[in-house]
Amino acid sequence: MKKILLAAACLTLLGVPAQAETIGFSMQRFDDNFLAILRSGLEAHAKDLGNVTLLIEDAQGDIARQQSQIENFIAAKVDGMIVIPVEADAGVAMSKASDKAGIPLVFANNQPSNVDQLPEKQAFVGSDQIQAGSLEAREVCRLLGGKGKAVILMGELGTLVARGRTEAVHEVFKSDECKGIEIVEEQTATWSRTQALDLTTNWLSAGLDFNAVIANNDEMALGALQAIKASGGSTGDYVVAGIDATQDALTAMKSGDLKVTVFQDAISQGKGALDTVLKLARGENTDKKVFTTLELVTKDNMDKYLNRN
């Protein structure tokens, strides 16, 4: 008995839980490039901690599937949950279900609609989407000299990420130095390179006049670049911008195709989400919103971001 008590006391002094913790993790979708990096960061951190078991599920962009995953996590009595919500409003129901069950919940990357009214034992870990969109738009404005015609490729409209980044572009283009830029079209390509390729191809085929493409993420920016090249156009005639600073995006930037991206730290978001939910599960204090780094990336400083996402 004395040995058992001594072991427990040592674990307490070291700040290490005596029992392994199980965390349910529902991702918006596995096949998103940025989110895949976030997942890798989270898994690597769990492995380093050594006492955390992850139950990872792919919502495949389906709200009902994700809600079912949350219900299963609750039924399994996990110690905490991390969710990258498919849709902001659906996140509210998940928040209520988690609160009722008394299970800590962290929303990662995508904010739920109730992000400013999260219950106790709930938090958000991600980046400031208004800042991300503003950094992107201001650099596009600078490169265009404050004049031009732009199209916007939006992410899934049900996410606050897409709404915030798009809203930020509109606000920047209302400023005195950028009001000469006209937004001639904006549509969702649901974060997808393929859908952005198809949508941009349609715009080009219809003769839409634009010289800038502002995408809510790098994948859509890369799809737009593919469309421009396939149409016989020169990427040098367009300012194409994205957000995330993925390796594919930086490769396109090095070749001179992509002009602008914004670094958000996928690995830190994954690690931060896990650290935050573990703190909540252990009854420790944490901020309700934990924001990770955002930095403008251009060809001049891109080397700094190689192999970071």
PDB file of C-alpha atoms in Angstrom:
ATOM      1  CA  MET A   1       0.000   0.000   0.000  1.00  0.00           C
ATOM      2  CA  LYS A   2       2.821   2.404   0.868  1.00  0.00           C
ATOM      3  CA  LYS A   3       4.441   1.795  -2.538  1.00  0.00           C
ATOM      4  CA  ILE A   4       1.165   2.563  -4.339  1.00  0.00           C
ATOM      5  CA  LEU A   5       0.666   5.775  -2.385  1.00  0.00           C
ATOM      6  CA  LEU A   6       4.261   6.815  -3.005  1.00  0.00           C
ATOM      7  CA  ALA A   7       3.889   6.245  -6.754  1.00  0.00           C
ATOM      8  CA  ALA A   8       0.698   8.302  -6.853  1.00  0.00           C
ATOM      9  CA  ALA A   9       2.367  11.090  -4.881  1.00  0.00           C
ATOM     10  CA  CYS A  10       5.316  11.144  -7.268  1.00  0.00           C
ATOM     11  CA  LEU A  11       3.006  11.393 -10.274  1.00  0.00           C
ATOM     12  CA  THR A  12       1.191  14.286  -8.637  1.00  0.00           C
ATOM     13  CA  LEU A  13       4.434  16.114  -7.928  1.00  0.00           C
ATOM     14  CA  LEU A  14       5.574  15.617 -11.509  1.00  0.00           C
ATOM     15  CA  GLY A  15       2.296  16.987 -12.826  1.00  0.00           C
ATOM     16  CA  VAL A  16       1.638  13.765 -14.770  1.00  0.00           C
ATOM     17  CA  PRO A  17      -1.822  12.191 -14.660  1.00  0.00           C
ATOM     18  CA  ALA A  18      -1.818   8.732 -13.069  1.00  0.00           C
ATOM     19  CA  GLN A  19      -4.306   7.552 -15.693  1.00  0.00           C
ATOM     20  CA  ALA A  20      -4.131   7.829 -19.491  1.00  0.00           C
ATOM     21  CA  GLU A  21      -6.591  10.235 -21.086  1.00  0.00           C
ATOM     22  CA  THR A  22      -8.717   9.510 -24.139  1.00  0.00           C
ATOM     23  CA  ILE A  23      -9.513  12.369 -26.511  1.00  0.00           C
ATOM     24  CA  GLY A  24     -12.050  12.136 -29.310  1.00  0.00           C
ATOM     25  CA  PHE A  25     -11.071  14.127 -32.423  1.00  0.00           C
ATOM     26  CA  SER A  26     -13.605  14.785 -35.186  1.00  0.00           C
ATOM     27  CA  MET A  27     -12.076  16.402 -38.279  1.00  0.00           C
ATOM     28  CA  GLN A  28     -14.003  18.363 -40.879  1.00  0.00           C
ATOM     29  CA  ARG A  29     -12.327  16.216 -43.551  1.00  0.00           C
ATOM     30  CA  PHE A  30      -9.157  14.145 -43.841  1.00  0.00           C
ATOM     31  CA  ASP A  31      -8.392  15.140 -47.450  1.00  0.00           C
ATOM     32  CA  ASP A  32      -7.809  18.840 -46.753  1.00  0.00           C
ATOM     33  CA  ASN A  33      -4.075  19.582 -47.076  1.00  0.00           C
ATOM     34  CA  PHE A  34      -3.822  22.085 -44.211  1.00  0.00           C
ATOM     35  CA  LEU A  35      -5.986  20.040 -41.858  1.00  0.00           C
ATOM     36  CA  ALA A  36      -3.887  16.961 -42.600  1.00  0.00           C
ATOM     37  CA  ILE A  37      -0.834  18.860 -41.339  1.00  0.00           C
ATOM     38  CA  LEU A  38      -2.771  19.978 -38.256  1.00  0.00           C
ATOM     39  CA  ARG A  39      -3.692  16.360 -37.595  1.00  0.00           C
ATOM     40  CA  SER A  40      -0.046  15.280 -37.928  1.00  0.00           C
ATOM     41  CA  GLY A  41       1.014  17.905 -35.385  1.00  0.00           C
ATOM     42  CA  LEU A  42      -1.653  16.771 -32.955  1.00  0.00           C
ATOM     43  CA  GLU A  43      -0.789  13.072 -33.352  1.00  0.00           C
ATOM     44  CA  ALA A  44       2.939  13.718 -32.923  1.00  0.00           C
ATOM     45  CA  HIS A  45       2.282  15.729 -29.764  1.00  0.00           C
ATOM     46  CA  ALA A  46       0.072  12.972 -28.335  1.00  0.00           C
ATOM     47  CA  LYS A  47       2.841  10.464 -29.001  1.00  0.00           C
ATOM     48  CA  ASP A  48       5.373  12.709 -27.255  1.00  0.00           C
ATOM     49  CA  LEU A  49       3.109  13.038 -24.218  1.00  0.00           C
ATOM     50  CA  GLY A  50       2.813   9.274 -24.088  1.00  0.00           C
ATOM     51  CA  ASN A  51      -0.317   9.110 -21.944  1.00  0.00           C
ATOM     52  CA  VAL A  52      -2.938  10.270 -24.441  1.00  0.00           C
ATOM     53  CA  THR A  53      -5.085   8.033 -26.640  1.00  0.00           C
ATOM     54  CA  LEU A  54      -6.672   9.664 -29.691  1.00  0.00           C
ATOM     55  CA  LEU A  55      -9.902   8.498 -31.320  1.00  0.00           C
ATOM     56  CA  ILE A  56      -9.844  10.210 -34.725  1.00  0.00           C
ATOM     57  CA  GLU A  57     -12.852  10.386 -37.051  1.00  0.00           C
ATOM     58  CA  ASP A  58     -13.355  11.891 -40.520  1.00  0.00           C
ATOM     59  CA  ALA A  59     -16.619  13.826 -40.900  1.00  0.00           C
ATOM     60  CA  GLN A  60     -16.087  13.974 -44.681  1.00  0.00           C
ATOM     61  CA  GLY A  61     -17.704  17.402 -44.790  1.00  0.00           C
ATOM     62  CA  ASP A  62     -21.002  15.922 -43.560  1.00  0.00           C
ATOM     63  CA  ILE A  63     -22.754  17.677 -40.647  1.00  0.00           C
ATOM     64  CA  ALA A  64     -24.900  14.665 -39.699  1.00  0.00           C
ATOM     65  CA  ARG A  65     -21.874  12.369 -39.727  1.00  0.00           C
ATOM     66  CA  GLN A  66     -19.967  14.733 -37.446  1.00  0.00           C
ATOM     67  CA  GLN A  67     -22.879  15.066 -35.030  1.00  0.00           C
ATOM     68  CA  SER A  68     -23.031  11.259 -34.834  1.00  0.00           C
ATOM     69  CA  GLN A  69     -19.305  11.149 -34.090  1.00  0.00           C
ATOM     70  CA  ILE A  70     -19.779  13.596 -31.213  1.00  0.00           C
ATOM     71  CA  GLU A  71     -22.613  11.473 -29.832  1.00  0.00           C
ATOM     72  CA  ASN A  72     -20.399   8.372 -30.006  1.00  0.00           C
ATOM     73  CA  PHE A  73     -17.557  10.148 -28.191  1.00  0.00           C
ATOM     74  CA  ILE A  74     -19.973  11.196 -25.445  1.00  0.00           C
ATOM     75  CA  ALA A  75     -21.358   7.645 -25.160  1.00  0.00           C
ATOM     76  CA  ALA A  76     -17.786   6.352 -24.870  1.00  0.00           C
ATOM     77  CA  LYS A  77     -17.210   8.827 -22.018  1.00  0.00           C
ATOM     78  CA  VAL A  78     -14.013  10.249 -23.463  1.00  0.00           C
ATOM     79  CA  ASP A  79     -12.033  12.635 -21.287  1.00  0.00           C
ATOM     80  CA  GLY A  80     -12.277  15.437 -23.837  1.00  0.00           C
ATOM     81  CA  MET A  81     -13.102  16.241 -27.453  1.00  0.00           C
ATOM     82  CA  ILE A  82     -11.482  18.255 -30.234  1.00  0.00           C
ATOM     83  CA  VAL A  83     -13.672  19.236 -33.172  1.00  0.00           C
ATOM     84  CA  ILE A  84     -12.929  20.943 -36.472  1.00  0.00           C
ATOM     85  CA  PRO A  85     -16.567  21.743 -37.256  1.00  0.00           C
ATOM     86  CA  VAL A  86     -18.004  21.193 -40.712  1.00  0.00           C
ATOM     87  CA  GLU A  87     -20.351  24.140 -40.268  1.00  0.00           C
ATOM     88  CA  ALA A  88     -20.334  27.007 -37.782  1.00  0.00           C
ATOM     89  CA  ASP A  89     -24.002  26.837 -36.775  1.00  0.00           C
ATOM     90  CA  ALA A  90     -23.860  23.042 -36.309  1.00  0.00           C
ATOM     91  CA  GLY A  91     -21.041  23.646 -33.845  1.00  0.00           C
ATOM     92  CA  VAL A  92     -23.568  25.192 -31.460  1.00  0.00           C
ATOM     93  CA  ALA A  93     -25.433  21.888 -31.065  1.00  0.00           C
ATOM     94  CA  MET A  94     -22.134  20.101 -30.465  1.00  0.00           C
ATOM     95  CA  SER A  95     -21.222  22.685 -27.848  1.00  0.00           C
ATOM     96  CA  LYS A  96     -24.536  22.158 -26.042  1.00  0.00           C
ATOM     97  CA  ALA A  97     -24.265  18.363 -26.149  1.00  0.00           C
ATOM     98  CA  SER A  98     -20.724  18.449 -24.780  1.00  0.00           C
ATOM     99  CA  ASP A  99     -21.688  20.881 -22.028  1.00  0.00           C
ATOM    100  CA  LYS A 100     -24.660  18.734 -21.005  1.00  0.00           C
ATOM    101  CA  ALA A 101     -22.418  15.668 -20.828  1.00  0.00           C
ATOM    102  CA  GLY A 102     -19.793  17.541 -18.827  1.00  0.00           C
ATOM    103  CA  ILE A 103     -17.060  16.671 -21.326  1.00  0.00           C
ATOM    104  CA  PRO A 104     -14.470  19.354 -22.197  1.00  0.00           C
ATOM    105  CA  LEU A 105     -14.497  20.482 -25.826  1.00  0.00           C
ATOM    106  CA  VAL A 106     -12.044  22.424 -27.951  1.00  0.00           C
ATOM    107  CA  PHE A 107     -12.972  23.725 -31.388  1.00  0.00           C
ATOM    108  CA  ALA A 108      -9.917  23.848 -33.634  1.00  0.00           C
ATOM    109  CA  ASN A 109      -9.267  25.894 -36.780  1.00  0.00           C
ATOM    110  CA  ASN A 110     -12.942  26.535 -37.617  1.00  0.00           C
ATOM    111  CA  GLN A 111     -14.964  28.528 -35.129  1.00  0.00           C
ATOM    112  CA  PRO A 112     -18.517  27.618 -34.066  1.00  0.00           C
ATOM    113  CA  SER A 113     -21.150  30.363 -34.270  1.00  0.00           C
ATOM    114  CA  ASN A 114     -21.202  30.628 -30.463  1.00  0.00           C
ATOM    115  CA  VAL A 115     -17.442  31.125 -30.172  1.00  0.00           C
ATOM    116  CA  ASP A 116     -17.973  34.263 -28.080  1.00  0.00           C
ATOM    117  CA  GLN A 117     -20.388  32.499 -25.690  1.00  0.00           C
ATOM    118  CA  LEU A 118     -18.719  29.132 -25.169  1.00  0.00           C
ATOM    119  CA  PRO A 119     -19.701  27.386 -21.922  1.00  0.00           C
ATOM    120  CA  GLU A 120     -17.275  26.493 -19.166  1.00  0.00           C
ATOM    121  CA  LYS A 121     -14.732  23.818 -20.161  1.00  0.00           C
ATOM    122  CA  GLN A 122     -14.855  24.842 -23.830  1.00  0.00           C
ATOM    123  CA  ALA A 123     -12.423  26.877 -25.944  1.00  0.00           C
ATOM    124  CA  PHE A 124     -11.295  27.689 -29.482  1.00  0.00           C
ATOM    125  CA  VAL A 125      -7.773  27.232 -30.879  1.00  0.00           C
ATOM    126  CA  GLY A 126      -6.956  28.653 -34.292  1.00  0.00           C
ATOM    127  CA  SER A 127      -6.099  31.870 -36.075  1.00  0.00           C
ATOM    128  CA  ASP A 128      -7.784  35.251 -36.402  1.00  0.00           C
ATOM    129  CA  GLN A 129      -9.555  34.958 -39.752  1.00  0.00           C
ATOM    130  CA  ILE A 130     -10.120  38.697 -40.154  1.00  0.00           C
ATOM    131  CA  GLN A 131      -6.395  39.272 -39.745  1.00  0.00           C
ATOM    132  CA  ALA A 132      -5.608  36.497 -42.247  1.00  0.00           C
ATOM    133  CA  GLY A 133      -7.880  37.960 -44.901  1.00  0.00           C
ATOM    134  CA  SER A 134      -6.632  41.480 -44.238  1.00  0.00           C
ATOM    135  CA  LEU A 135      -2.963  40.518 -44.627  1.00  0.00           C
ATOM    136  CA  GLU A 136      -3.764  38.797 -47.921  1.00  0.00           C
ATOM    137  CA  ALA A 137      -5.912  41.616 -49.300  1.00  0.00           C
ATOM    138  CA  ARG A 138      -3.543  44.442 -48.359  1.00  0.00           C
ATOM    139  CA  GLU A 139      -0.661  42.766 -50.187  1.00  0.00           C
ATOM    140  CA  VAL A 140      -2.844  42.160 -53.254  1.00  0.00           C
ATOM    141  CA  CYS A 141      -3.803  45.826 -53.174  1.00  0.00           C
ATOM    142  CA  ARG A 142      -0.157  46.850 -52.973  1.00  0.00           C
ATOM    143  CA  LEU A 143       0.814  44.659 -55.907  1.00  0.00           C
ATOM    144  CA  LEU A 144      -2.076  46.006 -57.994  1.00  0.00           C
ATOM    145  CA  GLY A 145      -1.262  49.594 -57.115  1.00  0.00           C
ATOM    146  CA  GLY A 146      -4.752  50.023 -55.702  1.00  0.00           C
ATOM    147  CA  LYS A 147      -6.491  49.422 -59.039  1.00  0.00           C
ATOM    148  CA  GLY A 148      -7.826  46.325 -60.768  1.00  0.00           C
ATOM    149  CA  LYS A 149     -10.572  43.733 -60.972  1.00  0.00           C
ATOM    150  CA  ALA A 150     -10.634  40.794 -58.594  1.00  0.00           C
ATOM    151  CA  VAL A 151     -12.501  37.539 -58.092  1.00  0.00           C
ATOM    152  CA  ILE A 152     -12.809  35.799 -54.728  1.00  0.00           C
ATOM    153  CA  LEU A 153     -12.734  32.029 -54.259  1.00  0.00           C
ATOM    154  CA  MET A 154     -14.471  31.300 -50.978  1.00  0.00           C
ATOM    155  CA  GLY A 155     -14.334  28.291 -48.706  1.00  0.00           C
ATOM    156  CA  GLU A 156     -17.449  26.529 -47.443  1.00  0.00           C
ATOM    157  CA  LEU A 157     -19.985  29.245 -46.725  1.00  0.00           C
ATOM    158  CA  GLY A 158     -21.130  27.661 -43.481  1.00  0.00           C
ATOM    159  CA  THR A 159     -17.752  28.264 -41.833  1.00  0.00           C
ATOM    160  CA  LEU A 160     -16.723  31.413 -40.006  1.00  0.00           C
ATOM    161  CA  VAL A 161     -13.269  30.964 -41.562  1.00  0.00           C
ATOM    162  CA  ALA A 162     -14.615  31.621 -45.057  1.00  0.00           C
ATOM    163  CA  ARG A 163     -16.938  34.373 -43.890  1.00  0.00           C
ATOM    164  CA  GLY A 164     -14.229  36.157 -41.919  1.00  0.00           C
ATOM    165  CA  ARG A 165     -11.568  36.023 -44.619  1.00  0.00           C
ATOM    166  CA  THR A 166     -13.990  37.191 -47.313  1.00  0.00           C
ATOM    167  CA  GLU A 167     -15.368  39.988 -45.133  1.00  0.00           C
ATOM    168  CA  ALA A 168     -11.814  41.179 -44.491  1.00  0.00           C
ATOM    169  CA  VAL A 169     -11.098  41.435 -48.231  1.00  0.00           C
ATOM    170  CA  HIS A 170     -14.185  43.573 -48.740  1.00  0.00           C
ATOM    171  CA  GLU A 171     -13.214  45.860 -45.874  1.00  0.00           C
ATOM    172  CA  VAL A 172      -9.653  46.344 -47.158  1.00  0.00           C
ATOM    173  CA  PHE A 173     -10.939  47.195 -50.620  1.00  0.00           C
ATOM    174  CA  LYS A 174     -13.163  49.908 -49.144  1.00  0.00           C
ATOM    175  CA  SER A 175     -10.102  51.791 -47.885  1.00  0.00           C
ATOM    176  CA  ASP A 176      -8.899  54.886 -49.734  1.00  0.00           C
ATOM    177  CA  GLU A 177      -5.739  53.251 -51.044  1.00  0.00           C
ATOM    178  CA  CYS A 178      -7.568  50.147 -52.325  1.00  0.00           C
ATOM    179  CA  LYS A 179     -11.025  51.355 -53.401  1.00  0.00           C
ATOM    180  CA  GLY A 180      -9.912  51.300 -57.052  1.00  0.00           C
ATOM    181  CA  ILE A 181     -10.116  47.483 -56.948  1.00  0.00           C
ATOM    182  CA  GLU A 182     -13.486  46.108 -58.048  1.00  0.00           C
ATOM    183  CA  ILE A 183     -14.686  42.682 -56.952  1.00  0.00           C
ATOM    184  CA  VAL A 184     -16.346  41.369 -60.111  1.00  0.00           C
ATOM    185  CA  GLU A 185     -17.292  37.887 -58.884  1.00  0.00           C
ATOM    186  CA  GLU A 186     -17.150  35.727 -55.772  1.00  0.00           C
ATOM    187  CA  GLN A 187     -18.236  32.126 -55.340  1.00  0.00           C
ATOM    188  CA  THR A 188     -17.453  29.163 -53.153  1.00  0.00           C
ATOM    189  CA  ALA A 189     -15.094  26.429 -54.297  1.00  0.00           C
ATOM    190  CA  THR A 190     -15.381  24.695 -50.882  1.00  0.00           C
ATOM    191  CA  TRP A 191     -11.636  24.818 -50.150  1.00  0.00           C
ATOM    192  CA  SER A 192     -11.013  22.470 -53.107  1.00  0.00           C
ATOM    193  CA  ARG A 193      -8.281  22.784 -55.742  1.00  0.00           C
ATOM    194  CA  THR A 194     -10.394  20.887 -58.269  1.00  0.00           C
ATOM    195  CA  GLN A 195     -13.499  22.980 -57.728  1.00  0.00           C
ATOM    196  CA  ALA A 196     -11.449  26.183 -57.934  1.00  0.00           C
ATOM    197  CA  LEU A 197      -9.972  24.944 -61.214  1.00  0.00           C
ATOM    198  CA  ASP A 198     -13.452  24.348 -62.622  1.00  0.00           C
ATOM    199  CA  LEU A 199     -14.869  27.638 -61.359  1.00  0.00           C
ATOM    200  CA  THR A 200     -11.965  29.750 -62.623  1.00  0.00           C
ATOM    201  CA  THR A 201     -12.085  27.938 -65.969  1.00  0.00           C
ATOM    202  CA  ASN A 202     -15.759  28.872 -66.259  1.00  0.00           C
ATOM    203  CA  TRP A 203     -14.996  32.518 -65.524  1.00  0.00           C
ATOM    204  CA  LEU A 204     -12.218  32.616 -68.086  1.00  0.00           C
ATOM    205  CA  SER A 205     -14.336  30.821 -70.704  1.00  0.00           C
ATOM    206  CA  ALA A 206     -17.158  33.313 -70.162  1.00  0.00           C
ATOM    207  CA  GLY A 207     -14.763  36.189 -70.815  1.00  0.00           C
ATOM    208  CA  LEU A 208     -14.929  37.616 -67.293  1.00  0.00           C
ATOM    209  CA  ASP A 209     -12.383  40.419 -66.987  1.00  0.00           C
ATOM    210  CA  PHE A 210     -10.161  40.171 -63.896  1.00  0.00           C
ATOM    211  CA  ASN A 211      -6.483  40.409 -63.025  1.00  0.00           C
ATOM    212  CA  ALA A 212      -6.492  39.180 -59.413  1.00  0.00           C
ATOM    213  CA  VAL A 213      -7.673  36.004 -57.722  1.00  0.00           C
ATOM    214  CA  ILE A 214      -8.085  36.131 -53.949  1.00  0.00           C
ATOM    215  CA  ALA A 215      -8.634  32.665 -52.505  1.00  0.00           C
ATOM    216  CA  ASN A 216      -9.612  31.828 -48.927  1.00  0.00           C
ATOM    217  CA  ASN A 217      -6.919  29.122 -48.940  1.00  0.00           C
ATOM    218  CA  ASP A 218      -3.910  27.955 -50.952  1.00  0.00           C
ATOM    219  CA  GLU A 219      -5.621  24.915 -52.443  1.00  0.00           C
ATOM    220  CA  MET A 220      -8.135  27.109 -54.260  1.00  0.00           C
ATOM    221  CA  ALA A 221      -5.403  29.535 -55.332  1.00  0.00           C
ATOM    222  CA  LEU A 222      -3.505  26.610 -56.864  1.00  0.00           C
ATOM    223  CA  GLY A 223      -6.635  25.506 -58.705  1.00  0.00           C
ATOM    224  CA  ALA A 224      -7.009  29.024 -60.139  1.00  0.00           C
ATOM    225  CA  LEU A 225      -3.399  28.952 -61.332  1.00  0.00           C
ATOM    226  CA  GLN A 226      -4.020  25.641 -63.087  1.00  0.00           C
ATOM    227  CA  ALA A 227      -7.033  27.139 -64.852  1.00  0.00           C
ATOM    228  CA  ILE A 228      -5.076  30.185 -66.016  1.00  0.00           C
ATOM    229  CA  LYS A 229      -2.319  27.997 -67.446  1.00  0.00           C
ATOM    230  CA  ALA A 230      -4.774  25.571 -69.075  1.00  0.00           C
ATOM    231  CA  SER A 231      -6.543  28.486 -70.784  1.00  0.00           C
ATOM    232  CA  GLY A 232      -3.272  29.562 -72.375  1.00  0.00           C
ATOM    233  CA  GLY A 233      -2.917  32.600 -70.136  1.00  0.00           C
ATOM    234  CA  SER A 234       0.180  33.775 -68.306  1.00  0.00           C
ATOM    235  CA  THR A 235       0.224  33.728 -64.520  1.00  0.00           C
ATOM    236  CA  GLY A 236       2.388  36.844 -64.768  1.00  0.00           C
ATOM    237  CA  ASP A 237      -0.720  38.767 -65.810  1.00  0.00           C
ATOM    238  CA  TYR A 238      -2.539  37.905 -62.580  1.00  0.00           C
ATOM    239  CA  VAL A 239      -2.040  38.473 -58.874  1.00  0.00           C
ATOM    240  CA  VAL A 240      -3.105  35.162 -57.328  1.00  0.00           C
ATOM    241  CA  ALA A 241      -3.238  34.942 -53.538  1.00  0.00           C
ATOM    242  CA  GLY A 242      -4.032  32.292 -50.946  1.00  0.00           C
ATOM    243  CA  ILE A 243      -3.744  31.527 -47.250  1.00  0.00           C
ATOM    244  CA  ASP A 244      -1.874  28.738 -45.375  1.00  0.00           C
ATOM    245  CA  ALA A 245       1.690  28.729 -46.827  1.00  0.00           C
ATOM    246  CA  THR A 246       1.550  25.019 -47.640  1.00  0.00           C
ATOM    247  CA  GLN A 247       4.514  23.427 -49.394  1.00  0.00           C
ATOM    248  CA  ASP A 248       2.646  23.201 -52.716  1.00  0.00           C
ATOM    249  CA  ALA A 249       1.846  26.902 -52.438  1.00  0.00           C
ATOM    250  CA  LEU A 250       5.465  27.829 -51.717  1.00  0.00           C
ATOM    251  CA  THR A 251       6.595  25.780 -54.711  1.00  0.00           C
ATOM    252  CA  ALA A 252       4.185  27.792 -56.872  1.00  0.00           C
ATOM    253  CA  MET A 253       5.489  30.984 -55.295  1.00  0.00           C
ATOM    254  CA  LYS A 254       9.098  30.050 -56.020  1.00  0.00           C
ATOM    255  CA  SER A 255       8.238  29.595 -59.702  1.00  0.00           C
ATOM    256  CA  GLY A 256       6.611  33.033 -59.764  1.00  0.00           C
ATOM    257  CA  ASP A 257       3.014  31.844 -60.162  1.00  0.00           C
ATOM    258  CA  LEU A 258       1.573  32.468 -56.698  1.00  0.00           C
ATOM    259  CA  LYS A 259       2.181  36.016 -55.499  1.00  0.00           C
ATOM    260  CA  VAL A 260       0.795  36.024 -51.970  1.00  0.00           C
ATOM    261  CA  THR A 261       0.030  33.632 -49.136  1.00  0.00           C
ATOM    262  CA  VAL A 262      -0.343  33.903 -45.355  1.00  0.00           C
ATOM    263  CA  PHE A 263       1.361  31.526 -42.962  1.00  0.00           C
ATOM    264  CA  GLN A 264      -0.823  30.021 -40.279  1.00  0.00           C
ATOM    265  CA  ASP A 265       0.847  27.392 -38.167  1.00  0.00           C
ATOM    266  CA  ALA A 266      -0.983  24.102 -38.688  1.00  0.00           C
ATOM    267  CA  ILE A 267       1.281  22.107 -36.384  1.00  0.00           C
ATOM    268  CA  SER A 268       0.925  24.642 -33.567  1.00  0.00           C
ATOM    269  CA  GLN A 269      -2.841  24.594 -33.976  1.00  0.00           C
ATOM    270  CA  GLY A 270      -2.873  20.821 -33.555  1.00  0.00           C
ATOM    271  CA  LYS A 271      -0.559  20.878 -30.539  1.00  0.00           C
ATOM    272  CA  GLY A 272      -2.389  23.833 -29.028  1.00  0.00           C
ATOM    273  CA  ALA A 273      -5.774  22.152 -29.387  1.00  0.00           C
ATOM    274  CA  LEU A 274      -4.524  19.034 -27.578  1.00  0.00           C
ATOM    275  CA  ASP A 275      -2.805  21.016 -24.809  1.00  0.00           C
ATOM    276  CA  THR A 276      -5.933  23.105 -24.278  1.00  0.00           C
ATOM    277  CA  VAL A 277      -8.376  20.188 -24.068  1.00  0.00           C
ATOM    278  CA  LEU A 278      -6.056  18.368 -21.645  1.00  0.00           C
ATOM    279  CA  LYS A 279      -5.903  21.448 -19.424  1.00  0.00           C
ATOM    280  CA  LEU A 280      -9.702  21.638 -19.427  1.00  0.00           C
ATOM    281  CA  ALA A 281      -9.966  17.923 -18.658  1.00  0.00           C
ATOM    282  CA  ARG A 282      -7.604  18.371 -15.687  1.00  0.00           C
ATOM    283  CA  GLY A 283      -9.520  21.366 -14.341  1.00  0.00           C
ATOM    284  CA  GLU A 284      -6.781  23.852 -15.232  1.00  0.00           C
ATOM    285  CA  ASN A 285      -7.387  27.402 -16.437  1.00  0.00           C
ATOM    286  CA  THR A 286      -7.030  28.277 -20.114  1.00  0.00           C
ATOM    287  CA  ASP A 287      -7.987  31.150 -22.392  1.00  0.00           C
ATOM    288  CA  LYS A 288     -11.332  30.844 -24.186  1.00  0.00           C
ATOM    289  CA  LYS A 289      -9.622  31.774 -27.459  1.00  0.00           C
ATOM    290  CA  VAL A 290      -6.073  30.739 -28.281  1.00  0.00           C
ATOM    291  CA  PHE A 291      -4.781  32.382 -31.457  1.00  0.00           C
ATOM    292  CA  THR A 292      -1.775  31.086 -33.381  1.00  0.00           C
ATOM    293  CA  THR A 293       0.679  33.029 -35.547  1.00  0.00           C
ATOM    294  CA  LEU A 294      -0.258  34.683 -38.847  1.00  0.00           C
ATOM    295  CA  GLU A 295       2.429  36.116 -41.103  1.00  0.00           C
ATOM    296  CA  LEU A 296       2.432  37.502 -44.650  1.00  0.00           C
ATOM    297  CA  VAL A 297       4.496  35.391 -47.056  1.00  0.00           C
ATOM    298  CA  THR A 298       5.880  36.634 -50.378  1.00  0.00           C
ATOM    299  CA  LYS A 299       8.699  35.527 -52.651  1.00  0.00           C
ATOM    300  CA  ASP A 300      11.065  37.779 -50.668  1.00  0.00           C
ATOM    301  CA  ASN A 301      10.658  35.890 -47.376  1.00  0.00           C
ATOM    302  CA  MET A 302       9.268  32.502 -48.426  1.00  0.00           C
ATOM    303  CA  ASP A 303      12.461  30.583 -47.565  1.00  0.00           C
ATOM    304  CA  LYS A 304      11.693  31.179 -43.894  1.00  0.00           C
ATOM    305  CA  TYR A 305       8.521  29.088 -44.197  1.00  0.00           C
ATOM    306  CA  LEU A 306       9.811  26.082 -46.112  1.00  0.00           C
ATOM    307  CA  ASN A 307       8.925  22.805 -44.388  1.00  0.00           C
ATOM    308  CA  ARG A 308       6.884  24.536 -41.688  1.00  0.00           C
ATOM    309  CA  ASN A 309       3.477  23.445 -43.021  1.00  0.00           C
TER     310      ASN A 309
END
